[in-house]
Coordinates of C-alpha atoms and ligand atoms in Angstrom, one line a residue:
M639 CA 86.3 151.2 86.1
V640 CA 87.0 154.4 87.4
K641 CA 88.8 156.0 84.6
S642 CA 90.3 159.4 86.2
R643 CA 92.8 159.6 83.6
R644 CA 90.4 159.5 80.7
S645 CA 89.0 162.8 81.9
K646 CA 92.4 164.3 82.1
M647 CA 92.6 163.1 78.4
L648 CA 89.4 164.6 77.4
A649 CA 90.8 167.9 78.9
R650 CA 94.1 167.6 77.1
N651 CA 92.4 167.3 73.7
G652 CA 91.0 170.9 73.8
M653 CA 94.2 172.2 73.4
F654 CA 94.9 170.6 70.0
Y655 CA 92.8 173.1 67.8
P656 CA 95.1 173.1 64.8
I657 CA 95.1 169.3 64.8
I658 CA 91.3 169.7 64.9
V659 CA 90.8 171.8 62.1
F660 CA 93.2 169.5 59.8
A661 CA 91.1 166.6 61.1
A662 CA 88.1 168.3 60.0
F663 CA 89.8 168.5 56.5
L664 CA 90.5 165.1 56.6
A665 CA 87.1 164.1 57.7
F666 CA 85.6 165.9 54.9
I667 CA 87.9 163.8 52.7
Y668 CA 86.9 160.7 54.5
L669 CA 83.1 161.4 54.1
T670 CA 83.6 161.9 50.3
F671 CA 85.6 158.6 50.2
G672 CA 85.2 156.7 53.3
D673 CA 83.3 153.9 52.2
L674 CA 86.3 152.6 50.7
W675 CA 88.1 151.9 53.9
V676 CA 85.3 148.9 54.4
S677 CA 85.0 146.2 51.8
S678 CA 82.0 145.6 50.1
P679 CA 79.0 143.9 52.1
E680 CA 79.4 140.8 49.5
E681 CA 82.8 140.2 51.0
T682 CA 81.8 140.4 54.7
L683 CA 81.1 137.0 56.9
K684 CA 77.6 135.9 57.1
L685 CA 76.6 136.3 60.8
S686 CA 73.1 135.5 62.9
F687 CA 71.9 137.2 65.5
V688 CA 73.1 135.7 69.0
E689 CA 70.3 134.1 71.1
R690 CA 69.5 132.5 74.1
N691 CA 68.4 129.4 75.3
G692 CA 68.1 129.1 79.1
T693 CA 71.6 129.5 80.4
Q694 CA 73.5 129.6 77.0
F695 CA 73.7 131.8 74.0
Y696 CA 73.7 130.2 70.7
A697 CA 74.6 131.4 67.2
D698 CA 74.6 129.8 64.1
G699 CA 73.0 126.9 65.4
Q700 CA 75.6 126.0 68.1
V701 CA 76.1 126.9 71.7
F702 CA 78.4 129.8 72.0
Y703 CA 80.9 130.7 74.8
V704 CA 82.3 134.2 74.6
N705 CA 86.1 134.9 74.7
G706 CA 85.9 138.8 74.4
W707 CA 87.7 142.0 75.0
N708 CA 86.8 145.8 75.8
S709 CA 88.1 148.6 73.7
Y710 CA 85.8 151.5 74.6
W711 CA 87.6 154.0 72.2
F712 CA 86.7 152.4 68.9
M713 CA 84.0 155.3 67.9
E714 CA 86.3 158.2 69.2
H715 CA 89.2 156.8 66.7
A716 CA 86.8 156.1 63.8
V717 CA 85.9 159.7 63.9
D718 CA 89.5 160.8 63.4
V719 CA 91.0 159.8 60.2
G720 CA 94.5 159.9 61.6
R721 CA 93.5 157.4 64.4
R722 CA 90.9 155.2 62.7
P723 CA 93.5 152.6 61.7
R724 CA 93.8 151.7 65.0
V725 CA 90.2 150.3 65.2
R726 CA 91.2 148.0 62.2
T727 CA 94.5 147.0 63.9
M728 CA 93.2 145.9 66.9
L729 CA 89.7 144.1 65.4
Q730 CA 92.4 141.9 63.1
A731 CA 94.7 141.0 65.9
A732 CA 91.7 139.8 68.2
A733 CA 90.1 138.2 65.2
K734 CA 93.6 136.6 65.2
M735 CA 93.7 135.4 68.6
G736 CA 90.2 133.8 68.0
L737 CA 88.1 136.2 70.0
T738 CA 84.8 136.8 69.2
V739 CA 83.1 139.7 70.9
C740 CA 84.2 143.4 71.8
R741 CA 82.3 145.8 74.3
T742 CA 82.5 149.4 73.2
W743 CA 80.8 152.7 73.7
A744 CA 78.0 153.7 71.7
F745 CA 78.0 157.1 73.5
N746 CA 79.6 160.3 73.9
D747 CA 77.3 162.6 75.3
G748 CA 78.6 166.5 75.2
A749 CA 82.2 165.6 75.3
Y750 CA 85.1 166.3 72.8
N751 CA 83.8 164.9 69.4
A752 CA 80.5 163.8 70.9
L753 CA 77.7 161.7 69.2
Q754 CA 74.8 163.5 70.9
I755 CA 75.7 167.5 71.2
S756 CA 72.9 168.3 73.1
P757 CA 69.6 166.5 73.7
G758 CA 68.4 164.9 70.5
K759 CA 71.1 166.5 68.7
F760 CA 73.3 164.3 67.0
D761 CA 76.6 164.7 64.8
E762 CA 76.4 162.7 61.9
R763 CA 80.0 162.9 61.5
V764 CA 80.4 160.7 64.8
F765 CA 77.5 158.4 63.6
R766 CA 79.2 157.8 60.6
A767 CA 82.2 156.8 62.7
L768 CA 79.9 154.4 64.8
D769 CA 78.6 153.0 61.4
L770 CA 82.3 152.3 60.4
V771 CA 83.0 150.5 63.8
I772 CA 80.0 148.1 63.1
A773 CA 81.1 147.3 59.5
E774 CA 84.5 146.9 60.2
A775 CA 83.8 144.6 63.0
R776 CA 81.5 142.4 61.1
R777 CA 84.3 142.4 58.4
H778 CA 86.2 140.6 60.9
G779 CA 83.4 138.3 62.2
I780 CA 83.4 140.1 65.5
R781 CA 80.3 140.6 67.4
L782 CA 80.0 143.8 69.4
I783 CA 78.4 144.6 72.9
L784 CA 77.3 148.6 72.5
C785 CA 76.6 150.2 75.8
L786 CA 74.1 153.2 75.7
V787 CA 75.2 155.6 78.4
N788 CA 77.9 156.1 81.3
N789 CA 77.0 156.2 84.9
L790 CA 80.7 157.7 85.3
K791 CA 81.6 161.1 83.9
A792 CA 84.0 159.9 80.9
Y793 CA 82.2 160.7 77.5
G794 CA 79.4 162.8 79.4
G795 CA 77.4 160.3 81.1
K796 CA 74.6 160.9 83.6
T797 CA 76.1 164.2 84.7
Q798 CA 76.0 165.4 81.3
Y799 CA 72.2 164.5 80.8
V800 CA 71.5 166.3 84.2
K801 CA 73.5 169.5 83.1
W802 CA 71.4 169.8 79.8
A803 CA 68.1 169.4 81.7
W804 CA 69.4 172.1 84.2
Q805 CA 70.3 174.3 81.5
E806 CA 67.0 174.0 79.5
G807 CA 65.6 175.0 83.0
I808 CA 63.3 171.7 83.0
G809 CA 65.8 169.7 85.5
L810 CA 64.3 168.6 88.9
S811 CA 67.5 168.3 90.8
S812 CA 71.0 168.9 90.5
S813 CA 72.0 165.5 91.8
N814 CA 73.5 163.2 89.0
D815 CA 70.9 160.4 90.0
S816 CA 68.2 162.6 88.9
F817 CA 69.2 160.9 85.6
F818 CA 67.1 158.2 86.8
Y819 CA 64.3 160.0 88.1
D820 CA 63.5 162.8 86.6
P821 CA 60.7 162.3 83.8
N822 CA 62.4 164.9 81.1
I823 CA 65.8 163.6 81.5
R824 CA 64.0 159.7 81.2
R825 CA 62.7 161.3 77.8
Y826 CA 66.2 162.7 76.7
F827 CA 67.6 159.1 77.1
K828 CA 64.6 157.4 75.4
N829 CA 65.2 159.6 72.5
Y830 CA 68.7 159.0 72.4
V831 CA 67.9 155.2 72.7
K832 CA 65.6 155.2 70.0
T833 CA 67.7 157.3 67.4
V834 CA 70.6 155.0 67.8
L835 CA 68.7 151.7 67.6
T836 CA 66.8 152.9 64.6
R837 CA 69.9 154.5 63.0
K838 CA 70.5 153.2 59.2
N839 CA 74.2 152.4 58.7
T840 CA 75.7 154.5 56.1
V841 CA 78.2 151.7 55.1
T842 CA 76.0 148.4 55.4
G843 CA 72.6 149.8 54.7
L844 CA 71.0 147.9 58.1
E845 CA 69.5 149.6 60.8
Y846 CA 71.3 148.7 63.7
R847 CA 68.2 147.1 65.3
D848 CA 68.4 144.3 62.2
D849 CA 72.0 144.1 62.1
P850 CA 73.4 140.8 63.9
T851 CA 76.9 142.4 64.2
I852 CA 75.6 143.7 67.5
F853 CA 75.6 141.0 70.3
A854 CA 73.8 142.7 72.6
W855 CA 72.9 146.3 73.9
E856 CA 74.0 147.6 77.4
L857 CA 71.6 149.9 79.1
I858 CA 74.5 151.7 81.3
N859 CA 78.0 151.3 82.1
E860 CA 78.4 150.3 86.1
P861 CA 74.8 151.9 87.3
R862 CA 74.8 153.1 90.8
C863 CA 72.1 155.2 92.2
M864 CA 73.4 156.1 95.9
T865 CA 70.7 158.5 96.8
D866 CA 68.4 155.5 96.9
P867 CA 70.2 152.4 98.6
T868 CA 66.6 150.9 98.8
G869 CA 67.3 150.1 95.1
D870 CA 63.8 151.0 94.1
T871 CA 64.6 153.9 92.1
L872 CA 67.2 152.2 89.8
Q873 CA 64.9 149.3 89.6
V874 CA 62.3 151.1 88.1
W875 CA 64.7 153.1 85.6
I876 CA 65.9 149.7 84.4
E877 CA 62.2 148.4 84.0
E878 CA 61.1 151.1 81.8
M879 CA 64.2 151.2 79.7
S880 CA 64.4 147.6 79.2
S881 CA 61.1 147.4 78.0
F882 CA 61.7 150.5 75.9
V883 CA 64.3 148.7 74.2
K884 CA 62.6 145.8 73.3
S885 CA 59.6 147.6 72.0
I886 CA 61.9 149.0 69.4
D887 CA 64.4 145.9 68.9
R888 CA 63.4 142.3 69.4
N889 CA 66.2 141.0 67.7
H890 CA 68.7 141.9 70.0
L891 CA 69.9 140.5 73.7
L892 CA 69.9 142.9 76.6
T893 CA 71.9 143.4 79.8
V894 CA 72.0 146.0 82.4
G895 CA 75.9 146.8 82.6
L896 CA 75.7 146.0 86.5
E897 CA 79.0 145.4 88.6
G898 CA 77.2 142.7 90.3
F899 CA 76.8 143.8 93.7
Y900 CA 74.5 142.3 95.9
G901 CA 71.5 144.2 97.3
P902 CA 70.6 144.9 100.8
K903 CA 67.5 142.7 100.9
D904 CA 69.8 139.7 100.4
P905 CA 71.8 138.7 103.7
K906 CA 72.9 135.3 102.5
R907 CA 74.4 136.8 99.4
L908 CA 75.8 140.1 101.3
K909 CA 78.6 138.1 102.8
I910 CA 80.0 137.6 98.9
N911 CA 79.9 141.2 98.4
P912 CA 83.5 142.6 98.7
E913 CA 82.7 145.0 101.4
L914 CA 79.7 146.5 103.4
W915 CA 79.4 149.7 101.2
A916 CA 78.8 147.6 98.4
A917 CA 75.3 147.2 99.4
D918 CA 74.3 150.7 99.7
L919 CA 75.1 151.6 96.3
G920 CA 71.4 151.3 94.8
S921 CA 72.0 148.5 92.8
D922 CA 71.1 144.9 93.5
F923 CA 72.2 142.0 91.1
I924 CA 69.6 139.5 91.5
R925 CA 66.7 141.9 91.3
N926 CA 67.7 144.1 88.5
S927 CA 69.1 141.2 86.4
N928 CA 65.7 138.9 87.3
L929 CA 63.7 141.0 84.9
S930 CA 61.8 139.4 82.0
T931 CA 63.2 142.0 79.3
I932 CA 67.2 141.5 80.7
D933 CA 68.5 138.4 78.6
F934 CA 71.9 137.9 80.4
A935 CA 73.3 139.4 83.8
S936 CA 76.8 141.3 83.6
V937 CA 79.4 141.3 86.3
H938 CA 82.7 143.0 86.9
V939 CA 85.6 141.8 88.7
Y940 CA 87.9 144.6 90.2
P941 CA 89.7 143.5 93.4
D942 CA 92.1 145.9 93.2
H943 CA 89.5 149.0 93.4
W944 CA 87.0 147.3 95.5
F945 CA 89.6 146.6 98.7
K946 CA 92.2 149.1 100.5
N947 CA 94.5 146.7 101.2
Q948 CA 94.5 143.4 99.9
T949 CA 97.2 140.6 99.3
F950 CA 97.5 139.1 95.8
Q951 CA 96.6 135.7 97.1
D952 CA 93.2 137.3 98.7
K953 CA 92.6 139.0 95.7
L954 CA 92.9 135.5 93.7
K955 CA 90.6 134.0 96.3
F956 CA 87.9 137.0 96.2
A957 CA 87.6 136.7 92.6
R958 CA 87.2 133.1 92.5
K959 CA 84.5 133.4 95.2
W960 CA 82.6 136.3 93.4
I961 CA 82.7 134.6 89.9
L962 CA 81.4 131.3 91.2
S963 CA 78.6 132.8 93.1
H964 CA 77.4 134.9 90.3
I965 CA 77.3 131.7 87.9
E966 CA 75.2 129.5 90.5
D967 CA 72.9 132.6 90.7
G968 CA 72.5 132.1 86.6
E969 CA 71.8 128.5 87.3
R970 CA 69.8 128.3 90.2
V971 CA 67.9 132.1 90.5
L972 CA 68.2 133.6 87.1
K973 CA 68.4 130.7 84.9
K974 CA 69.7 133.2 82.3
P975 CA 73.8 133.5 80.9
I976 CA 76.2 135.2 82.8
M977 CA 78.9 137.4 81.4
F978 CA 81.9 139.0 83.1
T979 CA 81.8 141.9 81.0
E980 CA 85.3 143.8 82.6
F981 CA 87.9 142.3 84.7
G982 CA 91.4 143.6 85.5
L983 CA 94.3 144.2 87.7
A984 CA 95.8 147.5 87.9
G985 CA 99.1 147.5 86.2
E986 CA 100.1 150.7 87.6
N987 CA 99.9 149.5 90.9
K988 CA 103.6 148.7 92.0
E989 CA 102.7 145.5 93.7
V990 CA 101.2 143.9 90.5
E991 CA 104.0 142.1 88.7
P992 CA 102.9 141.2 85.0
Y993 CA 103.1 137.3 86.0
Q994 CA 100.6 138.2 88.6
R995 CA 98.2 139.4 86.0
D996 CA 98.7 136.7 84.1
R997 CA 97.5 134.5 87.0
F998 CA 94.8 136.6 87.3
F999 CA 93.5 135.9 83.7
K1000 CA 94.3 132.5 84.0
L1001 CA 92.1 132.1 87.0
I1002 CA 89.1 133.5 85.6
L1003 CA 89.6 131.6 82.0
E1004 CA 89.9 128.6 83.8
I1005 CA 86.5 129.2 85.3
M1006 CA 84.7 130.0 82.1
Y1007 CA 86.3 127.3 80.6
K1008 CA 84.9 124.5 83.3
S1009 CA 81.4 126.4 83.0
A1010 CA 81.6 126.1 79.1
K1011 CA 82.6 122.4 79.3
H1012 CA 79.6 121.6 81.7
N1013 CA 77.2 123.8 79.8
K1014 CA 76.9 126.0 82.7
S1015 CA 75.6 129.9 82.9
G1016 CA 79.1 131.5 83.0
A1017 CA 78.9 132.4 79.6
G1018 CA 81.7 134.7 78.9
S1019 CA 84.7 136.8 79.8
V1020 CA 85.4 140.2 78.3
F1021 CA 88.9 141.6 79.2
W1022 CA 89.1 145.1 80.5
Q1023 CA 90.9 146.5 78.3
F1024 CA 93.0 145.8 75.2
L1025 CA 94.7 148.9 73.3
V1026 CA 97.1 149.1 70.2
E1027 CA 100.6 150.5 70.5
R1028 CA 101.2 154.1 71.3
M1029 CA 97.8 154.5 73.0
E1030 CA 99.1 155.6 76.8
E1031 CA 96.4 158.5 76.7
Y1032 CA 93.8 155.9 76.7
N1033 CA 95.3 153.6 79.2
D1034 CA 93.6 153.6 82.5
E1035 CA 95.6 151.3 85.1
F1036 CA 94.3 148.3 83.0
G1037 CA 95.0 148.3 79.6
I1038 CA 97.3 146.0 78.0
V1039 CA 98.4 145.6 74.5
P1040 CA 97.7 141.7 74.4
W1041 CA 100.7 140.8 71.8
E1042 CA 103.5 142.7 73.6
R1043 CA 103.7 139.8 76.4
P1044 CA 103.8 136.3 74.6
S1045 CA 102.4 134.6 78.1
T1046 CA 99.4 136.9 78.1
Y1047 CA 98.9 136.4 74.4
N1048 CA 99.3 132.5 74.8
L1049 CA 96.7 132.5 77.5
I1050 CA 94.1 134.0 75.3
T1051 CA 94.7 132.2 72.4
N1052 CA 94.7 128.8 74.0
H1053 CA 91.1 130.0 75.8
S1054 CA 89.7 130.3 72.3
C1055 CA 91.1 127.1 71.4
R1056 CA 89.5 125.2 74.2
L1057 CA 86.2 126.8 73.9
A1058 CA 86.4 125.8 70.5
R1059 CA 86.9 122.6 71.0
V1060 CA 83.8 122.5 73.5
Q1061 CA 81.5 124.3 71.0
G1062 CA 83.0 124.0 67.8
V1063 CA 84.7 126.3 65.4
L1064 CA 82.5 129.7 64.5
P1065 CA 82.6 130.3 60.8
S1066 CA 84.5 133.9 61.6
Q1067 CA 87.1 131.6 63.5
Q1068 CA 88.0 129.4 60.7
E1069 CA 90.7 130.9 59.1
H1070 CA 92.6 131.8 62.4
L1071 CA 92.2 129.0 64.8
K1072 CA 93.5 126.3 62.4
S1073 CA 96.8 127.9 62.4
F1074 CA 97.6 127.7 65.9
C1075 CA 94.9 125.4 67.6
F1076 CA 94.8 122.0 66.4
K1077 CA 98.7 121.7 66.1
T1078 CA 100.2 119.7 69.1
Q1079 CA 97.7 119.1 71.6
Ligands
NAG2247 C1 66.6 125.0 74.0 O1 67.3 124.0 74.8 C2 66.5 122.9 75.2 C3 67.2 122.0 76.3 O2 68.6 121.7 75.7 C4 65.6 122.1 73.7 O3 65.0 121.2 74.2 C5 65.1 123.2 73.1 O4 64.7 122.7 71.8 C6 65.9 124.3 72.9 N1 64.8 125.6 72.4 C7 65.1 126.3 71.3 C8 64.2 127.1 71.0 O5 66.4 125.8 70.5
NAG2248 C1 77.7 162.4 91.7 O1 77.0 163.3 92.7 C2 77.6 162.9 93.7 C3 77.4 164.0 94.8 O2 77.5 165.1 94.4 C4 79.2 163.0 93.5 O3 79.9 162.4 94.8 C5 79.5 161.9 92.4 O4 80.9 161.8 92.3 C6 78.9 162.0 91.1 N1 79.1 161.1 90.3 C7 79.3 161.4 89.2 C8 79.8 160.0 88.2 O5 79.3 162.3 88.6
NAG2249 C1 62.5 136.4 89.4 O1 61.7 136.4 88.4 C2 60.6 135.0 88.7 C3 59.9 135.3 87.4 O2 59.4 136.7 87.3 C4 59.9 135.1 89.9 O3 59.3 133.6 89.7 C5 61.1 134.8 90.9 O4 60.5 134.7 92.3 C6 62.2 135.8 90.9 N1 63.1 135.7 91.4 C7 63.8 136.7 92.5 C8 65.1 136.0 93.5 O5 63.5 137.9 92.5
NAG2250 C1 98.2 146.5 104.0 O1 98.7 145.0 104.6 C2 100.1 144.9 104.8 C3 100.2 143.3 104.9 O2 99.2 142.7 105.3 C4 100.2 145.5 106.0 O3 101.7 145.3 106.6 C5 100.1 146.9 106.1 O4 100.2 147.7 107.2 C6 98.6 147.4 105.5 N1 98.4 148.8 105.0 C7 97.4 149.3 105.6 C8 97.3 150.7 104.9 O5 96.4 148.9 106.4
NAG2251 C1 76.7 119.7 77.2 O1 75.6 119.9 76.2 C2 76.2 119.0 75.0 C3 75.4 119.3 73.8 O2 74.4 120.5 74.0 C4 76.0 117.8 75.2 O3 76.6 116.6 74.3 C5 77.1 117.3 76.2 O4 77.0 116.3 76.7 C6 76.5 118.3 77.4 N1 77.6 118.2 78.8 C7 77.3 118.1 79.9 C8 78.6 117.9 80.9 O5 76.3 118.2 80.2
NAG2252 C1 96.1 125.8 77.8 O1 94.9 124.9 77.8 C2 94.8 123.9 78.1 C3 93.4 123.2 78.4 O2 93.0 123.0 77.4 C4 95.8 123.9 79.7 O3 95.9 122.6 80.2 C5 96.9 124.6 79.6 O4 97.6 124.7 80.9 C6 96.9 125.8 79.0 N1 98.1 126.5 78.7 C7 98.3 128.0 79.1 C8 99.5 128.4 78.5 O5 97.3 128.6 79.5

């Protein structure tokens, strides 16, 4: 999503210099004793790699439909001792709700507390924070979708890569889309990808590429390349980068991170796009997702942002058509799972009442449940986005604390239960689901 408030928040962080000094001191303490934060590996749950067979995911030998959520802020919190407990609180609460997958950022390029400070230069302190996030997720039986770069400016994104190339005097162009076609920038990004995938986790001792806690890699959040509406530039980039990931890591699933817009060469599907502009962004859902190196397709659902002036009923109608159309693509054309990796309704919008948000969620979860029940390709839904209490500065218009509103909480847990009835209870869910699923039904 477009996260305007995030950049404000990042700017604001710059003013807390004394806090940073104090945090650095605490970080020192943590680097010395930090391993105590995660319990020993023997206590952690056994997880297997998630695989794909046709249009479905499998884990531990059983079919796996995903009830998941986004918390993009994990690494950034784990680096700061004072805020780190929020990561555990979120994972613990999510596991209790029967959620199984979290999508989060494995990048921070050149921003405050950057993981990649400049091309090829990494901050070990921040890498250790990402190590902790992965180890802590494993401990709660939660798998992670790790995204590798942002198309948007938050946490650096492609704009930062272009700036770096410019600063080093080797940039071809100042257009932020040169991220996709400048050979030097492509080299920067590949180097980044390789460093992350082969990172040896200081908590678990596992290289990331060998760690089944990672559900999948995502190449880029919401790629658009508007300077080439034919879509060729982005397509070539996805081909190159997805092959590169596969050359290093054959264990994990890989997705692109698309919003799901249909491209201009697809007149039949263009009618499903929100509006005309959506075909001119340089992305093409079918073409981009059809590559053999891409294991499943990703789609976002944001009627609030995609239409200027829609009634609530129109939004529901659009969401339904949009989701069903993509599931159909998974069945008939792509023959791959389709994951709805972001969906939300803006809460700050005065027209949106909380009960409407519940209705929107319910519509989506209902479709996903039916897909699971009929062994279809709609393989998962991932809420945008969950926070814990007192995180207003991390809220865009979409954040919710899921346990603050019982009706929303019930929707989510109910979905975990009915998916479990379809596919069985995952080992990581056993402790939690029995407490609320199989009581009264
Ligand atoms: C994939 O699914 C098909 C059909 O359900 C089944 O026959 C096949 O054995 C499965 N393949 C693997 C590798 O699990
Ligand atoms: C990329 O550059 C274009 C043109 O300067 C600008 O409109 C757009 O907002 C930029 N996008 C990002 C994500 O920086
Ligand atoms: C998708 O890829 C397959 C296999 O490479 C190919 O046969 C098929 O024509 C492609 N479909 C589309 C719509 O591009
Ligand atoms: C938005 O839609 C409402 C109801 O359909 C209408 O009354 C209003 O004039 C519209 N506003 C704009 C800016 O188009
Ligand atoms: C879905 O698959 C399961 C096992 O893989 C099978 O038992 C069930 O009958 C299938 N359901 C439908 C509706 O095809
Ligand atoms: C819970 O799921 C069942 C189907 O398994 C559905 O009939 C019911 O309406 C759901 N309840 C809520 C609160 O979503």
